Amino acid sequence: MSRSEGVETSSRQKAKALAGLRFGDAIFRGLTQTAAVSVLLVLSGVIVSLVIGSLPALRMFGFGFLTSEVWNPVTEKFGALAAILGTVTTSLIAMVIAVPVGLGVAIFLTELCPQWLRRPIGIAIELLAGIPSIIYGIWGLFVFAPFVQSSIEPGLIAIFGHVPVFSSIFAGPPYGIGTLTAGFVLAIMVLPFVASVSRDVFDTVPPVLKESAYGMGCTKWEVVRRVVVPYTRVGVIGGAMLGLGRALGETMAVTFVIGNAHKISASILAPGTTISATIANEFTEAVGDLYTSSLIALGLILFVITFLVLAAARLMLMRLERQKGA
Amino acid sequence: MSEALYASRRRSNVIVMGLCYAATAFGLGFLALILGTLFWRGLVGLNLAVFTQMTPPPGSSGGLLNAIMGSLLMTSLGVVIGTPLGMLAGTYMAEYGRHSRLASIVRFINDILLSAPSIVIGLFVYEIMVAPMGHFSAIAGVVALAILVVPVVVRTTEDMLLLVPTSLREAAAALGMPRSHVILRVAFKAARAGLITGVLLAIARVSGETAPLLFTSLNNQFWSSDLNAPMSSLPIVIFQFALSPYADWQQLAWTGALLITVTVLALSIVARWLGTSRTAT
């Protein structure tokens, strides 16, 4: 009698312990799911708070905010055009330099580099991709900008000064700081990034494809152009757009060397501004709701642009991954 | 005819491959130049005072003690808040919802947050914390850094858990282990080195972040450990001092930049070493 009672209690205890475990399981699952959802909440929170913050400016200026060049805190007239154009121009300059050079580095690493040197150079490039942008900024300000001012810009002005069209792009006194310098510093910053993504993408090409091309007597360049690049085109474009996303939103590397001038200039030697540099320079000093709201509206525009670019890049890279998996 | 064709093919090959060599030399050369300058100008000002004295007013000597401590405090708190959240989210994506719609959406959004402009995160935290509280504070800076930590940790946690062989999980489940124990005691243990790598990478990522701190924790010229008040940090001090006209301040900016770079490089190297030692076993 007492024995069966003991069995009963022990089985009841077991059931209790199992229920406890099941409860713990459900709690843990719920916790992880909540955390996953909170990632989505952060993103929507960012968007919602930026929209709310920029409402006063958008209501005041309407669509004209996007098309007006005026940025005058004194009269409280704000327009984003100069900053948007500056962001686009510096990023374009950066991509024009960083993409070909980055692809060159990737080709070097996958096709030309001796095997023993591949890992060290690859690692060095990946480490450099992690250096904080403020380092590039301080270098750009103290070392690169004076060099550009004394050596590069006078040359550019002398060469292009009498060529139509180019004379206005490379016009004006050599300041050292300006759109061109900012674009170049950005290029150096995104270069390791573009190079390491392209290298990873190039590595996905099945060796058999390259070997058969080499077997037919193709030169290295022909293999790269006819086999590697067609096979990885989507991935390379995706990697370049990831780099573009970084360049568009980059703040510190640009803020140091752009000059923070709110005017649109045909010359890329002149000081300009970008969205992120404007926010970084002026936000803490902004007086009045409209000024603050205009800066937040700039942030919203920047976020929307980078979101679109990054989303497109990710979709492309995802397509490549699916193709690799198939 | 065919000889000419061969010659032209060979010529274009030599030209393009030469350009690739040049690109590598150009890229690595510039990066080496930056690091070289940084060490050259940073080491000059590196002395004990940097670690023992507060940031000076213009024209006098001093150190970076309050900035270093502020950075350490805010970075570690940011990592302490962001890491559990990121690990849980990564766990959901790798273990529970591996092929679910939610996981793939979170993965996509997370990858975007990973490279979203950090200054926008600063604006966001300003909106939700600084503006309602009415003043800048270190805790706002901590939140901004934590938001930047999350995507890095989510990404590495998911990747590392996916590397754990399913047979391990099945073996544990066959012993009657509940799912949460399988994940925490078996999968996490197997992926431990990788998870630590992720945290180190996250620390490396946020320790140099400047933009999100500009209008959250602001700056403080004096020693402060009050989380409810503005706090100094290395990146902000570098930003302020580098743009100043005073030679003392500029020198401190270079030294601070060197400290950050060495920290970030050391963290990434340890992370990489942990990652490869795991795959080697």
CSV table of C-alpha atoms in Angstrom, one decimal, chain B:
chain,number,residue,atom,x,y,z
B,1,MET,CA,47.6,36.7,-88.8
B,2,SER,CA,47.3,34.3,-85.9
B,3,GLU,CA,50.6,35.5,-84.6
B,4,ALA,CA,49.3,39.0,-84.4
B,5,LEU,CA,46.2,37.7,-82.6
B,6,TYR,CA,48.3,35.9,-80.0
B,7,ALA,CA,50.4,39.0,-79.5
B,8,SER,CA,47.4,41.3,-79.0
B,9,ARG,CA,45.8,38.8,-76.6
B,10,ARG,CA,49.1,38.6,-74.7
B,11,ARG,CA,49.5,42.3,-74.7
B,12,SER,CA,46.0,43.0,-73.3
B,13,ASN,CA,46.6,40.3,-70.7
B,14,VAL,CA,49.8,41.9,-69.6
B,15,ILE,CA,48.3,45.4,-69.5
B,16,VAL,CA,45.2,44.4,-67.4
B,17,MET,CA,47.2,42.1,-65.0
B,18,GLY,CA,49.7,44.9,-64.6
B,19,LEU,CA,46.8,47.2,-63.7
B,20,CYS,CA,45.7,44.7,-61.1
B,21,TYR,CA,49.1,44.7,-59.5
B,22,ALA,CA,49.0,48.5,-59.6
B,23,ALA,CA,45.6,48.5,-57.9
B,24,THR,CA,46.8,46.3,-55.1
B,25,ALA,CA,49.9,48.3,-54.6
B,26,PHE,CA,47.8,51.5,-54.6
B,27,GLY,CA,45.3,50.2,-52.2
B,28,LEU,CA,47.7,48.6,-49.8
B,29,GLY,CA,50.1,51.5,-50.1
B,30,PHE,CA,47.5,54.0,-49.0
B,31,LEU,CA,46.3,51.9,-46.1
B,32,ALA,CA,49.9,51.3,-45.0
B,33,LEU,CA,50.4,55.1,-45.3
B,34,ILE,CA,47.5,55.8,-43.0
B,35,LEU,CA,48.5,53.3,-40.4
B,36,GLY,CA,52.2,54.5,-40.6
B,37,THR,CA,51.2,58.2,-40.1
B,38,LEU,CA,48.9,57.2,-37.3
B,39,PHE,CA,51.6,55.3,-35.4
B,40,TRP,CA,54.2,58.0,-36.2
B,41,ARG,CA,52.1,60.9,-34.9
B,42,GLY,CA,50.3,59.0,-32.2
B,43,LEU,CA,53.4,57.5,-30.6
B,44,VAL,CA,55.0,60.9,-30.2
B,45,GLY,CA,52.4,62.0,-27.7
B,46,LEU,CA,52.1,58.6,-25.9
B,47,ASN,CA,53.1,58.9,-22.3
B,48,LEU,CA,51.9,58.2,-18.8
B,49,ALA,CA,50.0,61.5,-18.5
B,50,VAL,CA,47.7,60.3,-21.3
B,51,PHE,CA,46.3,57.6,-19.0
B,52,THR,CA,46.4,59.5,-15.7
B,53,GLN,CA,45.2,63.1,-16.5
B,54,MET,CA,42.0,64.6,-17.6
B,55,THR,CA,41.4,66.3,-20.9
B,56,PRO,CA,43.0,69.7,-20.7
B,57,PRO,CA,41.7,73.2,-21.5
B,58,PRO,CA,43.3,74.6,-24.6
B,59,GLY,CA,47.0,75.5,-24.3
B,60,SER,CA,47.9,73.3,-21.4
B,61,SER,CA,49.0,69.7,-21.1
B,62,GLY,CA,46.8,66.9,-20.0
B,63,GLY,CA,45.7,63.4,-20.8
B,64,LEU,CA,42.7,61.5,-22.0
B,65,LEU,CA,41.8,59.6,-18.7
B,66,ASN,CA,38.1,60.8,-18.6
B,67,ALA,CA,37.7,60.0,-22.3
B,68,ILE,CA,39.2,56.6,-22.0
B,69,MET,CA,37.1,55.7,-19.0
B,70,GLY,CA,34.0,57.1,-20.6
B,71,SER,CA,34.6,55.0,-23.7
B,72,LEU,CA,35.3,51.9,-21.7
B,73,LEU,CA,32.2,52.4,-19.5
B,74,MET,CA,29.7,53.1,-22.4
B,75,THR,CA,31.1,50.5,-24.7
B,76,SER,CA,31.0,47.7,-22.0
B,77,LEU,CA,27.4,48.7,-21.0
B,78,GLY,CA,26.3,48.9,-24.6
B,79,VAL,CA,27.8,45.4,-25.2
B,80,VAL,CA,26.2,44.0,-22.0
B,81,ILE,CA,22.8,45.2,-23.1
B,82,GLY,CA,23.1,44.4,-26.8
B,83,THR,CA,24.7,41.0,-26.6
B,84,PRO,CA,21.9,39.0,-24.9
B,85,LEU,CA,19.3,40.5,-27.1
B,86,GLY,CA,21.4,39.7,-30.2
B,87,MET,CA,22.2,36.2,-29.1
B,88,LEU,CA,18.5,35.4,-28.3
B,89,ALA,CA,17.4,36.8,-31.7
B,90,GLY,CA,20.2,34.8,-33.5
B,91,THR,CA,19.2,31.7,-31.6
B,92,TYR,CA,15.6,32.0,-32.7
B,93,MET,CA,16.7,32.4,-36.3
B,94,ALA,CA,19.1,29.4,-36.2
B,95,GLU,CA,17.2,27.0,-34.0
B,96,TYR,CA,13.4,27.7,-33.9
B,97,GLY,CA,12.6,29.5,-37.0
B,98,ARG,CA,15.3,28.3,-39.3
B,99,HIS,CA,13.1,28.3,-42.4
B,100,SER,CA,10.3,30.5,-41.1
B,101,ARG,CA,9.1,33.6,-42.8
B,102,LEU,CA,9.8,35.7,-39.6
B,103,ALA,CA,13.4,34.5,-39.6
B,104,SER,CA,14.0,35.4,-43.2
B,105,ILE,CA,12.5,38.9,-42.7
B,106,VAL,CA,14.6,39.5,-39.6
B,107,ARG,CA,17.7,38.3,-41.4
B,108,PHE,CA,17.1,40.7,-44.2
B,109,ILE,CA,16.3,43.7,-41.9
B,110,ASN,CA,19.3,42.8,-39.7
B,111,ASP,CA,21.7,42.8,-42.6
B,112,ILE,CA,20.4,46.3,-43.5
B,113,LEU,CA,20.8,47.5,-39.9
B,114,LEU,CA,24.3,46.1,-40.0
B,115,SER,CA,25.4,48.7,-42.5
B,116,ALA,CA,22.8,51.4,-41.8
B,117,PRO,CA,24.3,54.9,-41.2
B,118,SER,CA,25.2,55.1,-37.5
B,119,ILE,CA,24.4,58.8,-37.4
B,120,VAL,CA,20.8,57.9,-38.0
B,121,ILE,CA,20.8,55.6,-35.0
B,122,GLY,CA,22.1,58.6,-33.0
B,123,LEU,CA,19.2,60.7,-34.2
B,124,PHE,CA,16.8,58.0,-33.3
B,125,VAL,CA,18.1,57.7,-29.7
B,126,TYR,CA,18.1,61.5,-29.5
B,127,GLU,CA,14.4,61.4,-30.4
B,128,ILE,CA,13.4,58.7,-28.0
B,129,MET,CA,15.7,59.5,-25.0
B,130,VAL,CA,17.5,62.8,-25.1
B,131,ALA,CA,14.5,64.9,-26.2
B,132,PRO,CA,12.0,63.5,-23.6
B,133,MET,CA,14.6,63.6,-20.8
B,134,GLY,CA,15.5,67.1,-21.7
B,135,HIS,CA,19.3,66.7,-21.5
B,136,PHE,CA,22.2,64.7,-23.0
B,137,SER,CA,23.2,61.6,-21.0
B,138,ALA,CA,25.7,58.7,-21.0
B,139,ILE,CA,22.8,56.3,-20.8
B,140,ALA,CA,21.5,57.5,-24.2
B,141,GLY,CA,25.0,56.9,-25.6
B,142,VAL,CA,24.9,53.4,-24.2
B,143,VAL,CA,21.5,52.7,-25.8
B,144,ALA,CA,22.8,54.0,-29.2
B,145,LEU,CA,25.9,51.7,-28.9
B,146,ALA,CA,23.7,48.7,-27.9
B,147,ILE,CA,21.5,49.2,-31.0
B,148,LEU,CA,24.7,49.0,-33.1
B,149,VAL,CA,25.9,45.9,-31.2
B,150,VAL,CA,22.7,43.9,-31.8
B,151,PRO,CA,23.0,43.3,-35.6
B,152,VAL,CA,26.6,42.2,-35.4
B,153,VAL,CA,25.8,39.7,-32.6
B,154,VAL,CA,22.6,38.4,-34.3
B,155,ARG,CA,24.6,37.8,-37.5
B,156,THR,CA,27.5,35.9,-35.9
B,157,THR,CA,25.2,33.9,-33.5
B,158,GLU,CA,23.1,32.7,-36.3
B,159,ASP,CA,26.1,31.8,-38.5
B,160,MET,CA,27.9,30.0,-35.7
B,161,LEU,CA,24.8,28.0,-34.6
B,162,LEU,CA,24.2,26.9,-38.1
B,163,LEU,CA,27.7,25.4,-38.2
B,164,VAL,CA,26.8,23.1,-35.3
B,165,PRO,CA,26.1,19.6,-36.7
B,166,THR,CA,22.4,18.6,-36.4
B,167,SER,CA,23.5,15.2,-35.2
B,168,LEU,CA,24.6,16.7,-31.9
B,169,ARG,CA,21.2,18.2,-31.4
B,170,GLU,CA,19.5,15.0,-32.3
B,171,ALA,CA,21.7,13.0,-29.9
B,172,ALA,CA,20.8,15.3,-27.1
B,173,ALA,CA,17.1,15.3,-28.0
B,174,ALA,CA,17.2,11.5,-28.1
B,175,LEU,CA,18.4,11.5,-24.5
B,176,GLY,CA,15.2,13.3,-23.6
B,177,MET,CA,16.7,16.8,-23.2
B,178,PRO,CA,14.2,19.6,-23.6
B,179,ARG,CA,14.7,21.9,-26.5
B,180,SER,CA,16.0,24.8,-24.5
B,181,HIS,CA,18.6,22.6,-22.8
B,182,VAL,CA,19.7,21.2,-26.2
B,183,ILE,CA,20.3,24.7,-27.4
B,184,LEU,CA,21.9,26.2,-24.3
B,185,ARG,CA,23.9,23.2,-23.1
B,186,VAL,CA,24.9,21.5,-26.4
B,187,ALA,CA,24.6,23.9,-29.3
B,188,PHE,CA,25.9,27.0,-27.5
B,189,LYS,CA,28.8,25.0,-26.0
B,190,ALA,CA,29.7,23.7,-29.4
B,191,ALA,CA,29.6,27.1,-30.9
B,192,ARG,CA,31.2,28.9,-27.9
B,193,ALA,CA,34.4,30.2,-29.7
B,194,GLY,CA,32.3,31.5,-32.5
B,195,LEU,CA,29.9,33.3,-30.2
B,196,ILE,CA,32.8,34.9,-28.4
B,197,THR,CA,34.2,36.0,-31.8
B,198,GLY,CA,30.9,37.7,-32.5
B,199,VAL,CA,31.0,39.6,-29.3
B,200,LEU,CA,34.6,40.7,-29.8
B,201,LEU,CA,33.7,41.9,-33.3
B,202,ALA,CA,30.8,43.9,-31.9
B,203,ILE,CA,33.1,45.5,-29.4
B,204,ALA,CA,35.5,46.4,-32.2
B,205,ARG,CA,32.7,47.8,-34.2
B,206,VAL,CA,31.3,50.1,-31.5
B,207,SER,CA,34.5,51.2,-29.8
B,208,GLY,CA,35.4,53.5,-32.7
B,209,GLU,CA,31.8,54.8,-33.3
B,210,THR,CA,31.6,58.5,-33.2
B,211,ALA,CA,28.5,59.6,-35.0
B,212,PRO,CA,25.9,57.9,-32.7
B,213,LEU,CA,27.5,59.5,-29.6
B,214,LEU,CA,27.6,63.1,-30.9
B,215,PHE,CA,24.1,64.0,-29.8
B,216,THR,CA,23.5,61.3,-27.1
B,217,SER,CA,26.3,61.3,-24.6
B,218,LEU,CA,27.8,64.5,-26.0
B,219,ASN,CA,31.1,65.3,-24.2
B,220,ASN,CA,32.3,66.2,-20.8
B,221,GLN,CA,35.6,67.9,-20.1
B,222,PHE,CA,35.7,66.5,-16.5
B,223,TRP,CA,35.6,63.1,-14.8
B,224,SER,CA,32.1,61.8,-14.6
B,225,SER,CA,30.7,58.4,-13.9
B,226,ASP,CA,27.1,59.7,-13.7
B,227,LEU,CA,25.1,57.8,-16.3
B,228,ASN,CA,22.4,60.5,-16.3
B,229,ALA,CA,24.9,63.3,-17.3
B,230,PRO,CA,26.9,63.9,-20.5
B,231,MET,CA,30.0,61.7,-20.6
B,232,SER,CA,33.3,62.1,-22.4
B,233,SER,CA,34.4,59.4,-24.9
B,234,LEU,CA,37.5,58.9,-27.0
B,235,PRO,CA,36.0,59.3,-30.5
B,236,ILE,CA,34.2,62.5,-29.6
B,237,VAL,CA,37.3,64.0,-28.0
B,238,ILE,CA,39.3,63.1,-31.1
B,239,PHE,CA,36.7,64.8,-33.2
B,240,GLN,CA,36.7,68.0,-31.1
B,241,PHE,CA,40.4,68.2,-30.6
B,242,ALA,CA,41.4,67.4,-34.1
B,243,LEU,CA,39.3,70.2,-35.5
B,244,SER,CA,40.7,72.7,-32.9
B,245,PRO,CA,43.5,75.1,-33.7
B,246,TYR,CA,45.6,74.1,-30.7
B,247,ALA,CA,48.7,72.0,-31.1
B,248,ASP,CA,48.3,70.3,-27.7
B,249,TRP,CA,44.8,69.2,-28.5
B,250,GLN,CA,45.7,68.0,-32.0
B,251,GLN,CA,48.5,65.9,-30.5
B,252,LEU,CA,46.1,64.3,-28.0
B,253,ALA,CA,43.7,63.6,-30.9
B,254,TRP,CA,46.4,61.6,-32.7
B,255,THR,CA,47.3,59.7,-29.6
B,256,GLY,CA,43.6,58.9,-28.9
B,257,ALA,CA,43.2,57.8,-32.5
B,258,LEU,CA,46.2,55.5,-32.1
B,259,LEU,CA,44.7,54.0,-28.9
B,260,ILE,CA,41.4,53.3,-30.6
B,261,THR,CA,43.0,51.8,-33.7
B,262,VAL,CA,45.3,49.5,-31.6
B,263,THR,CA,42.3,48.3,-29.6
B,264,VAL,CA,40.2,47.6,-32.6
B,265,LEU,CA,43.0,45.8,-34.4
B,266,ALA,CA,43.8,43.7,-31.4
B,267,LEU,CA,40.2,42.8,-30.9
B,268,SER,CA,39.7,41.8,-34.5
B,269,ILE,CA,42.9,39.7,-34.5
B,270,VAL,CA,41.9,37.9,-31.3
B,271,ALA,CA,38.4,37.3,-32.8
B,272,ARG,CA,39.9,36.0,-36.0
B,273,TRP,CA,42.3,33.7,-34.1
B,274,LEU,CA,39.5,32.3,-32.0
B,275,GLY,CA,37.4,31.8,-35.1
B,276,THR,CA,40.1,29.9,-37.0
B,277,SER,CA,41.2,27.8,-34.0
B,278,ARG,CA,37.6,26.6,-33.7
B,279,THR,CA,37.5,25.5,-37.3
B,280,ALA,CA,40.9,23.8,-37.0
B,281,THR,CA,39.7,21.4,-34.3
